[in-house]
């Protein structure tokens, strides 16, 4: 009796195996082939059109933002040297300053509040790096050069690189921040 049960169980198992094979149920090779051809398997590997568009949009937006920021910033840092002609034809306005006197060896720019900046029209032949040593206190890059305080701290001084040398801009010692902004604005006005 035990043999008969065993024998019929094997027959049932064999019949089940044949049925599954015919339907592709236990064949691992057919499972792999079906997975490779399945559209959902391809979709899992490649980004959808929506995802690709989102990535491209993000990259495009970042590039446009960088370009817009550099155009809108008006940074004079992009200008390395002032044109030599700025001495003969200075800008009439520089930020909040207006050119009030351009006669003599200096141009004077003033604001309505009474602050003023002097731009020396004499072009210095001294090396720019040597001049920077004179304004080591609170030295800040601005315009086409640097600004800082003189050794006594009484004057704010900017040395600006110009074609053929260096020009000097000065203001009262308490106006160093104002002079830094003026130097940036002067470079932007002189090259626009």
Short mmCIF file of N, CA and C in Angstrom, two decimals:
data_model
loop_
_atom_site.label_atom_id
_atom_site.label_comp_id
_atom_site.label_asym_id
_atom_site.label_seq_id
_atom_site.Cartn_x
_atom_site.Cartn_y
_atom_site.Cartn_z
N UNK A 1 0.78 -1.19 0.00
CA UNK A 1 0.00 0.00 0.00
C UNK A 1 0.83 1.27 0.00
N UNK A 2 1.87 1.24 0.73
CA UNK A 2 2.71 2.43 0.78
C UNK A 2 3.32 2.71 -0.58
N UNK A 3 3.61 1.67 -1.32
CA UNK A 3 4.18 1.85 -2.63
C UNK A 3 3.21 2.53 -3.57
N UNK A 4 2.01 2.12 -3.47
CA UNK A 4 1.02 2.66 -4.36
C UNK A 4 0.81 4.15 -4.11
N UNK A 5 0.78 4.54 -2.86
CA UNK A 5 0.63 5.97 -2.55
C UNK A 5 1.82 6.76 -3.07
N UNK A 6 2.98 6.18 -2.88
CA UNK A 6 4.18 6.86 -3.34
C UNK A 6 4.17 6.99 -4.84
N UNK A 7 3.75 5.94 -5.48
CA UNK A 7 3.72 5.94 -6.93
C UNK A 7 2.71 6.93 -7.48
N UNK A 8 1.55 7.04 -6.90
CA UNK A 8 0.56 7.98 -7.40
C UNK A 8 0.96 9.42 -7.09
N UNK A 9 1.67 9.61 -5.98
CA UNK A 9 2.15 10.96 -5.63
C UNK A 9 3.20 11.43 -6.63
N UNK A 10 4.05 10.51 -7.06
CA UNK A 10 5.07 10.84 -8.06
C UNK A 10 4.39 11.16 -9.37
N UNK A 11 3.35 10.41 -9.69
CA UNK A 11 2.64 10.64 -10.95
C UNK A 11 1.98 12.00 -10.93
N UNK A 12 1.40 12.37 -9.79
CA UNK A 12 0.77 13.70 -9.67
C UNK A 12 1.84 14.79 -9.79
N UNK A 13 2.95 14.60 -9.13
CA UNK A 13 4.02 15.59 -9.19
C UNK A 13 4.56 15.73 -10.60
N UNK A 14 4.71 14.61 -11.31
CA UNK A 14 5.21 14.65 -12.68
C UNK A 14 4.21 15.36 -13.58
N UNK A 15 2.94 15.10 -13.39
CA UNK A 15 1.90 15.74 -14.20
C UNK A 15 1.88 17.24 -13.94
N UNK A 16 2.05 17.63 -12.67
CA UNK A 16 2.08 19.05 -12.31
C UNK A 16 3.30 19.73 -12.93
N UNK A 17 4.43 19.05 -12.91
CA UNK A 17 5.66 19.61 -13.48
C UNK A 17 5.51 19.80 -14.97
N UNK A 18 4.89 18.85 -15.65
CA UNK A 18 4.68 18.98 -17.09
C UNK A 18 3.75 20.14 -17.40
N UNK A 19 2.71 20.28 -16.60
CA UNK A 19 1.76 21.36 -16.81
C UNK A 19 2.44 22.72 -16.62
N UNK A 20 3.23 22.85 -15.58
CA UNK A 20 3.93 24.11 -15.32
C UNK A 20 4.95 24.41 -16.41
N UNK A 21 5.66 23.40 -16.87
CA UNK A 21 6.64 23.59 -17.94
C UNK A 21 5.97 24.06 -19.21
N UNK A 22 4.83 23.49 -19.49
CA UNK A 22 4.11 23.88 -20.70
C UNK A 22 3.66 25.34 -20.62
N UNK A 23 3.36 25.80 -19.43
CA UNK A 23 2.90 27.18 -19.25
C UNK A 23 4.07 28.13 -18.98
N UNK A 24 5.27 27.60 -18.85
CA UNK A 24 6.43 28.46 -18.58
C UNK A 24 6.55 28.81 -17.14
N UNK A 25 6.06 28.02 -16.23
CA UNK A 25 6.02 28.36 -14.82
C UNK A 25 7.32 28.22 -14.08
N UNK A 26 8.14 27.18 -14.32
CA UNK A 26 9.32 26.97 -13.50
C UNK A 26 10.60 27.08 -14.29
N UNK A 27 10.54 27.56 -15.49
CA UNK A 27 11.73 27.65 -16.33
C UNK A 27 12.40 29.00 -16.08
N UNK A 28 13.55 29.01 -15.40
CA UNK A 28 14.21 30.27 -15.05
C UNK A 28 14.74 30.98 -16.28
N UNK A 29 15.10 30.28 -17.34
CA UNK A 29 15.56 30.92 -18.58
C UNK A 29 14.44 31.72 -19.21
N UNK A 30 13.23 31.14 -19.19
CA UNK A 30 12.12 31.89 -19.78
C UNK A 30 11.75 33.08 -18.91
N UNK A 31 11.93 32.99 -17.58
CA UNK A 31 11.68 34.13 -16.70
C UNK A 31 12.64 35.28 -17.02
N UNK A 32 13.93 34.99 -17.23
CA UNK A 32 14.93 36.01 -17.55
C UNK A 32 14.60 36.68 -18.87
N UNK A 33 14.22 35.87 -19.88
CA UNK A 33 13.89 36.43 -21.19
C UNK A 33 12.66 37.32 -21.09
N UNK A 34 11.67 36.86 -20.33
CA UNK A 34 10.46 37.66 -20.16
C UNK A 34 10.77 38.98 -19.46
N UNK A 35 11.69 38.96 -18.50
CA UNK A 35 12.05 40.16 -17.76
C UNK A 35 12.79 41.15 -18.66
N UNK A 36 13.66 40.63 -19.54
CA UNK A 36 14.41 41.51 -20.43
C UNK A 36 13.51 42.18 -21.45
N UNK A 37 12.49 41.46 -21.92
CA UNK A 37 11.62 42.01 -22.94
C UNK A 37 10.49 42.84 -22.36
N UNK A 38 10.31 42.77 -21.07
CA UNK A 38 9.21 43.46 -20.42
C UNK A 38 9.39 44.97 -20.51
N UNK A 39 8.38 45.73 -20.94
CA UNK A 39 8.49 47.19 -20.99
C UNK A 39 8.72 47.81 -19.62
N UNK A 40 8.19 47.18 -18.57
CA UNK A 40 8.38 47.75 -17.24
C UNK A 40 9.83 47.61 -16.80
N UNK A 41 10.53 46.57 -17.25
CA UNK A 41 11.95 46.42 -16.91
C UNK A 41 12.76 47.52 -17.59
N UNK A 42 12.41 47.85 -18.85
CA UNK A 42 13.12 48.92 -19.55
C UNK A 42 12.83 50.26 -18.88
N UNK A 43 11.61 50.47 -18.47
CA UNK A 43 11.24 51.73 -17.84
C UNK A 43 11.98 51.93 -16.53
N UNK A 44 12.28 50.82 -15.83
CA UNK A 44 13.00 50.94 -14.57
C UNK A 44 14.45 51.32 -14.80
N UNK A 45 15.00 50.97 -15.99
CA UNK A 45 16.41 51.25 -16.26
C UNK A 45 16.62 52.63 -16.86
N UNK A 46 15.72 53.09 -17.71
CA UNK A 46 15.89 54.37 -18.37
C UNK A 46 14.96 55.40 -17.73
N UNK A 47 15.44 56.67 -17.60
CA UNK A 47 14.56 57.69 -17.03
C UNK A 47 13.42 57.98 -17.99
N UNK A 48 12.28 58.24 -17.43
CA UNK A 48 11.12 58.56 -18.25
C UNK A 48 11.32 59.92 -18.88
N UNK A 49 10.50 60.23 -19.86
CA UNK A 49 10.60 61.52 -20.53
C UNK A 49 10.39 62.66 -19.54
N UNK A 50 9.48 62.43 -18.59
CA UNK A 50 9.20 63.44 -17.58
C UNK A 50 10.42 63.70 -16.71
N UNK A 51 11.11 62.61 -16.28
CA UNK A 51 12.30 62.77 -15.44
C UNK A 51 13.42 63.46 -16.21
N UNK A 52 13.62 63.10 -17.49
CA UNK A 52 14.66 63.71 -18.32
C UNK A 52 14.38 65.20 -18.47
N UNK A 53 13.14 65.55 -18.75
CA UNK A 53 12.78 66.96 -18.91
C UNK A 53 13.03 67.73 -17.63
N UNK A 54 12.72 67.11 -16.49
CA UNK A 54 12.94 67.78 -15.21
C UNK A 54 14.43 68.02 -14.97
N UNK A 55 15.28 67.03 -15.29
CA UNK A 55 16.73 67.20 -15.12
C UNK A 55 17.25 68.29 -16.04
N UNK A 56 16.83 68.27 -17.33
CA UNK A 56 17.28 69.29 -18.27
C UNK A 56 16.83 70.67 -17.83
N UNK A 57 15.59 70.78 -17.35
CA UNK A 57 15.06 72.06 -16.90
C UNK A 57 15.88 72.59 -15.73
N UNK A 58 16.22 71.71 -14.79
CA UNK A 58 17.02 72.12 -13.64
C UNK A 58 18.38 72.63 -14.09
N UNK A 59 19.04 71.91 -15.02
CA UNK A 59 20.35 72.34 -15.52
C UNK A 59 20.23 73.65 -16.27
N UNK A 60 19.21 73.79 -17.14
CA UNK A 60 19.02 75.02 -17.89
C UNK A 60 18.77 76.20 -16.97
N UNK A 61 17.94 76.01 -15.95
CA UNK A 61 17.63 77.07 -15.00
C UNK A 61 18.89 77.50 -14.27
N UNK A 62 19.71 76.54 -13.86
CA UNK A 62 20.95 76.88 -13.16
C UNK A 62 21.88 77.69 -14.06
N UNK A 63 21.98 77.31 -15.33
CA UNK A 63 22.85 78.05 -16.25
C UNK A 63 22.31 79.46 -16.49
N UNK A 64 20.98 79.58 -16.65
CA UNK A 64 20.39 80.90 -16.87
C UNK A 64 20.57 81.78 -15.64
N UNK A 65 20.41 81.21 -14.44
CA UNK A 65 20.55 81.97 -13.21
C UNK A 65 21.97 82.50 -13.08
N UNK A 66 22.96 81.65 -13.36
CA UNK A 66 24.36 82.07 -13.26
C UNK A 66 24.64 83.19 -14.24
N UNK A 67 24.15 83.07 -15.48
CA UNK A 67 24.37 84.12 -16.47
C UNK A 67 23.67 85.41 -16.06
N UNK A 68 22.44 85.30 -15.56
CA UNK A 68 21.71 86.49 -15.14
C UNK A 68 22.37 87.16 -13.95
N UNK A 69 22.85 86.36 -13.00
CA UNK A 69 23.52 86.94 -11.84
C UNK A 69 24.77 87.70 -12.25
N UNK A 70 25.55 87.15 -13.17
CA UNK A 70 26.78 87.82 -13.57
C UNK A 70 26.48 89.09 -14.36
N UNK A 71 25.35 89.10 -15.14
CA UNK A 71 24.98 90.31 -15.86
C UNK A 71 24.45 91.37 -14.91
N UNK A 72 23.62 90.97 -13.94
CA UNK A 72 22.98 91.91 -13.05
C UNK A 72 23.89 92.41 -11.94
N UNK A 73 24.90 91.64 -11.61
CA UNK A 73 25.72 92.02 -10.47
C UNK A 73 26.51 93.29 -10.73
N UNK A 74 26.88 93.56 -11.99
CA UNK A 74 27.62 94.78 -12.30
C UNK A 74 28.96 94.82 -11.61
N UNK A 75 29.49 93.67 -11.29
CA UNK A 75 30.78 93.62 -10.61
C UNK A 75 31.86 94.24 -11.46
N UNK A 76 32.56 95.21 -10.91
CA UNK A 76 33.67 95.81 -11.62
C UNK A 76 34.89 94.92 -11.56
N UNK A 77 34.80 93.83 -10.77
CA UNK A 77 35.93 92.92 -10.65
C UNK A 77 36.29 92.31 -12.00
N UNK A 78 35.34 92.27 -12.94
CA UNK A 78 35.60 91.74 -14.26
C UNK A 78 36.50 92.69 -15.05
N UNK A 79 36.60 93.95 -14.63
CA UNK A 79 37.43 94.95 -15.29
C UNK A 79 38.78 94.99 -14.58
N UNK A 80 39.84 94.67 -15.32
CA UNK A 80 41.18 94.65 -14.72
C UNK A 80 41.86 96.00 -14.75
N UNK A 81 41.58 96.77 -15.79
CA UNK A 81 42.28 98.04 -15.99
C UNK A 81 41.32 99.09 -16.54
N UNK A 82 41.39 100.28 -16.01
CA UNK A 82 40.58 101.38 -16.54
C UNK A 82 41.17 101.85 -17.86
N UNK A 83 40.34 102.31 -18.79
CA UNK A 83 40.89 102.85 -20.03
C UNK A 83 41.59 104.18 -19.76
N UNK A 84 42.66 104.45 -20.49
CA UNK A 84 43.43 105.69 -20.29
C UNK A 84 42.57 106.93 -20.52
N UNK A 85 41.59 106.85 -21.42
CA UNK A 85 40.75 108.00 -21.75
C UNK A 85 39.84 108.46 -20.62
N UNK A 86 39.72 107.68 -19.56
CA UNK A 86 38.84 108.07 -18.46
C UNK A 86 39.33 109.36 -17.77
N UNK A 87 40.59 109.63 -17.87
CA UNK A 87 41.15 110.86 -17.28
C UNK A 87 40.67 112.09 -18.08
N UNK A 88 40.62 111.96 -19.39
CA UNK A 88 40.20 113.09 -20.25
C UNK A 88 38.69 113.23 -20.34
N UNK A 89 37.97 112.12 -20.22
CA UNK A 89 36.51 112.16 -20.32
C UNK A 89 35.92 111.32 -19.17
N UNK A 90 35.96 111.89 -17.96
CA UNK A 90 35.47 111.13 -16.80
C UNK A 90 33.95 110.99 -16.81
N UNK A 91 33.43 109.95 -16.16
CA UNK A 91 31.97 109.82 -16.06
C UNK A 91 31.39 110.98 -15.25
N UNK A 92 30.23 111.49 -15.67
CA UNK A 92 29.57 112.61 -14.98
C UNK A 92 29.02 112.20 -13.62
N UNK A 93 28.50 110.96 -13.55
CA UNK A 93 27.98 110.46 -12.29
C UNK A 93 28.62 109.11 -12.00
N UNK A 94 28.87 108.89 -10.71
CA UNK A 94 29.44 107.63 -10.24
C UNK A 94 28.63 107.25 -9.00
N UNK A 95 27.70 106.29 -9.18
CA UNK A 95 26.83 105.93 -8.07
C UNK A 95 26.03 107.15 -7.63
N UNK A 96 26.15 107.51 -6.35
CA UNK A 96 25.44 108.67 -5.81
C UNK A 96 26.25 109.97 -5.93
N UNK A 97 27.45 109.87 -6.50
CA UNK A 97 28.33 111.03 -6.64
C UNK A 97 28.16 111.68 -8.00
N UNK A 98 28.37 113.01 -8.02
CA UNK A 98 28.33 113.78 -9.25
C UNK A 98 29.65 114.52 -9.41
N UNK A 99 30.15 114.53 -10.63
CA UNK A 99 31.40 115.25 -10.91
C UNK A 99 31.14 116.73 -10.75
N UNK A 100 31.84 117.36 -9.81
CA UNK A 100 31.62 118.79 -9.58
C UNK A 100 32.76 119.63 -10.12
N UNK A 101 33.94 119.08 -10.20
CA UNK A 101 35.08 119.85 -10.70
C UNK A 101 36.08 118.89 -11.33
N UNK A 102 36.36 119.12 -12.60
CA UNK A 102 37.37 118.29 -13.25
C UNK A 102 38.52 119.13 -13.78
N UNK A 103 38.68 120.30 -13.19
CA UNK A 103 39.80 121.16 -13.60
C UNK A 103 40.98 120.92 -12.65
N UNK A 104 42.14 121.13 -13.14
CA UNK A 104 43.33 120.95 -12.30
C UNK A 104 43.79 119.51 -12.28
N UNK A 105 44.64 119.18 -11.33
CA UNK A 105 45.23 117.84 -11.29
C UNK A 105 44.31 116.78 -10.67
N UNK A 106 43.11 117.20 -10.23
CA UNK A 106 42.21 116.22 -9.61
C UNK A 106 40.77 116.47 -10.03
N UNK A 107 40.00 115.39 -10.07
CA UNK A 107 38.56 115.47 -10.30
C UNK A 107 37.90 115.31 -8.94
N UNK A 108 36.91 116.12 -8.67
CA UNK A 108 36.20 116.03 -7.39
C UNK A 108 34.76 115.59 -7.64
N UNK A 109 34.39 114.51 -6.98
CA UNK A 109 33.03 113.98 -7.03
C UNK A 109 32.43 114.19 -5.65
N UNK A 110 31.20 114.76 -5.63
CA UNK A 110 30.57 114.93 -4.32
C UNK A 110 29.13 114.44 -4.32
N UNK A 111 28.64 114.24 -3.09
CA UNK A 111 27.24 113.85 -2.89
C UNK A 111 26.51 115.02 -2.27
N UNK A 112 25.20 114.99 -2.32
CA UNK A 112 24.39 116.06 -1.73
C UNK A 112 24.60 116.15 -0.23
N UNK A 113 24.99 115.05 0.41
CA UNK A 113 25.19 115.05 1.86
C UNK A 113 26.51 115.67 2.28
N UNK A 114 27.35 116.05 1.30
CA UNK A 114 28.59 116.73 1.63
C UNK A 114 29.84 115.87 1.51
N UNK A 115 29.72 114.56 1.47
CA UNK A 115 30.90 113.72 1.30
C UNK A 115 31.46 113.91 -0.11
N UNK A 116 32.77 113.79 -0.22
CA UNK A 116 33.38 113.92 -1.54
C UNK A 116 34.57 112.97 -1.68
N UNK A 117 34.87 112.69 -2.93
CA UNK A 117 35.99 111.82 -3.30
C UNK A 117 36.82 112.57 -4.32
N UNK A 118 38.13 112.49 -4.17
CA UNK A 118 39.04 113.11 -5.11
C UNK A 118 39.71 112.02 -5.95
N UNK A 119 39.73 112.25 -7.27
CA UNK A 119 40.40 111.33 -8.19
C UNK A 119 41.56 112.09 -8.81
N UNK A 120 42.78 111.68 -8.47
CA UNK A 120 43.98 112.34 -8.99
C UNK A 120 44.16 111.96 -10.45
N UNK A 121 44.33 112.95 -11.32
CA UNK A 121 44.48 112.68 -12.75
C UNK A 121 45.92 112.38 -13.15
N UNK A 122 46.86 112.55 -12.22
CA UNK A 122 48.25 112.21 -12.51
C UNK A 122 48.40 110.68 -12.47
N UNK A 123 48.85 110.11 -13.56
CA UNK A 123 49.05 108.67 -13.63
C UNK A 123 50.42 108.34 -13.06
N UNK A 124 50.41 107.52 -12.01
CA UNK A 124 51.66 107.12 -11.35
C UNK A 124 52.32 105.99 -12.12
N UNK A 125 53.64 106.07 -12.25
CA UNK A 125 54.39 105.02 -12.94
C UNK A 125 54.90 103.95 -11.97
N UNK A 126 54.73 104.17 -10.67
CA UNK A 126 55.20 103.22 -9.66
C UNK A 126 54.48 101.87 -9.84
N UNK A 127 55.17 100.78 -9.56
CA UNK A 127 54.50 99.48 -9.65
C UNK A 127 53.32 99.41 -8.67
N UNK A 128 52.22 98.87 -9.14
CA UNK A 128 50.99 98.76 -8.36
C UNK A 128 51.24 98.05 -7.03
N UNK A 129 52.00 96.95 -7.06
CA UNK A 129 52.27 96.17 -5.84
C UNK A 129 53.00 97.00 -4.78
N UNK A 130 53.89 97.88 -5.22
CA UNK A 130 54.61 98.74 -4.27
C UNK A 130 53.66 99.74 -3.60
N UNK A 131 52.70 100.25 -4.37
CA UNK A 131 51.75 101.21 -3.82
C UNK A 131 50.82 100.55 -2.80
N UNK A 132 50.49 99.28 -3.03
CA UNK A 132 49.62 98.58 -2.10
C UNK A 132 50.22 98.49 -0.70
N UNK A 133 51.52 98.45 -0.61
CA UNK A 133 52.18 98.37 0.70
C UNK A 133 51.87 99.59 1.56
N UNK A 134 51.49 100.70 0.93
CA UNK A 134 51.17 101.92 1.67
C UNK A 134 49.77 101.89 2.28
N UNK A 135 48.92 100.98 1.84
CA UNK A 135 47.53 100.93 2.35
C UNK A 135 47.20 99.54 2.89
N UNK A 136 48.08 98.99 3.68
CA UNK A 136 47.87 97.64 4.21
C UNK A 136 46.73 97.58 5.22
N UNK A 137 46.43 98.69 5.90
CA UNK A 137 45.37 98.69 6.90
C UNK A 137 44.00 98.65 6.23
N UNK A 138 43.18 97.67 6.62
CA UNK A 138 41.82 97.51 6.08
C UNK A 138 41.80 97.45 4.56
N UNK A 139 42.82 96.84 3.97
CA UNK A 139 42.91 96.76 2.52
C UNK A 139 41.77 95.91 1.95
N UNK A 140 41.08 96.47 0.95
CA UNK A 140 39.93 95.81 0.33
C UNK A 140 40.02 95.97 -1.18
N UNK A 141 39.84 94.88 -1.91
CA UNK A 141 39.83 94.98 -3.37
C UNK A 141 38.59 95.74 -3.80
N UNK A 142 38.77 96.63 -4.77
CA UNK A 142 37.66 97.43 -5.28
C UNK A 142 38.03 97.97 -6.65
N UNK A 143 37.03 98.06 -7.52
CA UNK A 143 37.27 98.60 -8.85
C UNK A 143 38.34 97.81 -9.58
N UNK A 144 39.38 98.51 -10.03
CA UNK A 144 40.49 97.86 -10.71
C UNK A 144 41.73 97.82 -9.82
N UNK A 145 41.52 97.90 -8.52
CA UNK A 145 42.65 97.90 -7.60
C UNK A 145 42.23 97.58 -6.19
N UNK A 146 42.78 98.35 -5.24
CA UNK A 146 42.49 98.14 -3.83
C UNK A 146 42.38 99.46 -3.11
N UNK A 147 41.64 99.42 -1.99
CA UNK A 147 41.47 100.59 -1.14
C UNK A 147 41.88 100.22 0.28
N UNK A 148 42.35 101.19 1.03
CA UNK A 148 42.70 100.98 2.42
C UNK A 148 42.96 102.32 3.09
N UNK A 149 43.45 102.26 4.32
CA UNK A 149 43.76 103.49 5.05
C UNK A 149 45.26 103.76 4.97
N UNK A 150 45.60 105.05 4.96
CA UNK A 150 47.02 105.39 4.99
C UNK A 150 47.58 105.01 6.36
N UNK A 151 48.89 105.13 6.54
CA UNK A 151 49.53 104.67 7.78
C UNK A 151 48.99 105.39 9.02
N UNK A 152 48.57 106.62 8.90
CA UNK A 152 48.02 107.35 10.03
C UNK A 152 46.54 107.10 10.25
N UNK A 153 45.87 106.44 9.29
CA UNK A 153 44.45 106.17 9.39
C UNK A 153 43.58 107.38 9.15
N UNK A 154 44.17 108.47 8.65
CA UNK A 154 43.41 109.70 8.45
C UNK A 154 42.78 109.80 7.07
N UNK A 155 43.31 109.05 6.11
CA UNK A 155 42.79 109.11 4.75
C UNK A 155 42.50 107.71 4.22
N UNK A 156 41.38 107.62 3.52
CA UNK A 156 41.07 106.41 2.77
C UNK A 156 41.65 106.61 1.37
N UNK A 157 42.38 105.61 0.90
CA UNK A 157 43.09 105.73 -0.37
C UNK A 157 42.78 104.50 -1.23
N UNK A 158 42.53 104.74 -2.51
CA UNK A 158 42.38 103.65 -3.48
C UNK A 158 43.42 103.83 -4.57
N UNK A 159 44.10 102.75 -4.89
CA UNK A 159 44.99 102.73 -6.04
C UNK A 159 44.28 101.91 -7.11
N UNK A 160 44.03 102.55 -8.24
CA UNK A 160 43.30 101.92 -9.34
C UNK A 160 44.20 101.77 -10.56
N UNK A 161 44.24 100.56 -11.11
CA UNK A 161 45.06 100.30 -12.28
C UNK A 161 44.38 100.88 -13.52
N UNK A 162 45.17 101.60 -14.28
CA UNK A 162 44.70 102.24 -15.50
C UNK A 162 45.73 101.95 -16.58
N UNK A 163 45.32 101.99 -17.83
CA UNK A 163 46.28 101.75 -18.90
C UNK A 163 47.43 102.74 -18.77
N UNK A 164 48.63 102.24 -18.62
CA UNK A 164 49.81 103.09 -18.50
C UNK A 164 50.24 103.39 -17.08
N UNK A 165 49.54 102.86 -16.07
CA UNK A 165 49.96 103.11 -14.70
C UNK A 165 48.87 102.92 -13.67
N UNK A 166 48.89 103.84 -12.67
CA UNK A 166 47.96 103.75 -11.53
C UNK A 166 47.47 105.15 -11.21
N UNK A 167 46.16 105.27 -10.90
CA UNK A 167 45.65 106.55 -10.41
C UNK A 167 45.22 106.37 -8.95
N UNK A 168 45.12 107.51 -8.25
CA UNK A 168 44.80 107.51 -6.83
C UNK A 168 43.45 108.17 -6.60
N UNK A 169 42.65 107.53 -5.75
CA UNK A 169 41.38 108.10 -5.29
C UNK A 169 41.49 108.26 -3.79
N UNK A 170 41.01 109.38 -3.24
CA UNK A 170 41.10 109.60 -1.80
C UNK A 170 39.79 110.15 -1.23
N UNK A 171 39.61 109.90 0.07
CA UNK A 171 38.48 110.43 0.83
C UNK A 171 38.90 110.48 2.29
N UNK A 172 38.07 111.07 3.14
CA UNK A 172 38.37 111.08 4.58
C UNK A 172 38.47 109.64 5.10
N UNK A 173 39.26 109.45 6.14
CA UNK A 173 39.49 108.12 6.70
C UNK A 173 38.23 107.40 7.15
N UNK A 174 37.22 108.15 7.57
CA UNK A 174 35.98 107.50 8.02
C UNK A 174 35.07 107.08 6.86
N UNK A 175 35.49 107.36 5.64
CA UNK A 175 34.68 107.04 4.46
C UNK A 175 35.26 105.89 3.63
N UNK A 176 36.02 104.98 4.26
CA UNK A 176 36.63 103.89 3.51
C UNK A 176 35.58 103.05 2.79
N UNK A 177 34.50 102.69 3.47
CA UNK A 177 33.45 101.89 2.82
C UNK A 177 32.83 102.63 1.64
N UNK A 178 32.64 103.92 1.80
CA UNK A 178 32.08 104.74 0.72
C UNK A 178 33.05 104.77 -0.46
N UNK A 179 34.35 104.88 -0.16
CA UNK A 179 35.35 104.93 -1.22
C UNK A 179 35.45 103.60 -1.97
N UNK A 180 35.31 102.49 -1.25
CA UNK A 180 35.31 101.16 -1.89
C UNK A 180 34.16 101.08 -2.89
N UNK A 181 32.97 101.50 -2.47
CA UNK A 181 31.81 101.49 -3.36
C UNK A 181 32.02 102.43 -4.54
N UNK A 182 32.60 103.59 -4.27
CA UNK A 182 32.88 104.56 -5.34
C UNK A 182 33.83 103.95 -6.37
N UNK A 183 34.88 103.27 -5.93
CA UNK A 183 35.84 102.66 -6.85
C UNK A 183 35.17 101.62 -7.74
N UNK A 184 34.29 100.80 -7.16
CA UNK A 184 33.55 99.81 -7.94
C UNK A 184 32.66 100.51 -8.97
N UNK A 185 31.93 101.52 -8.51
CA UNK A 185 31.01 102.25 -9.41
C UNK A 185 31.77 103.02 -10.49
N UNK A 186 32.92 103.58 -10.13
CA UNK A 186 33.74 104.31 -11.10
C UNK A 186 34.20 103.37 -12.21
N UNK A 187 34.68 102.20 -11.84
CA UNK A 187 35.14 101.23 -12.86
C UNK A 187 33.99 100.83 -13.77
N UNK A 188 32.81 100.60 -13.19
CA UNK A 188 31.64 100.22 -13.99
C UNK A 188 31.24 101.36 -14.93
N UNK A 189 31.23 102.60 -14.44
CA UNK A 189 30.85 103.75 -15.27
C UNK A 189 31.87 104.03 -16.35
N UNK A 190 33.14 103.84 -16.05
CA UNK A 190 34.22 104.14 -17.00
C UNK A 190 34.30 103.12 -18.13
N UNK A 191 33.75 101.95 -17.90
CA UNK A 191 33.86 100.89 -18.92
C UNK A 191 32.53 100.55 -19.57
N UNK A 192 31.48 101.30 -19.25
CA UNK A 192 30.18 101.00 -19.87
C UNK A 192 29.92 101.86 -21.08
#
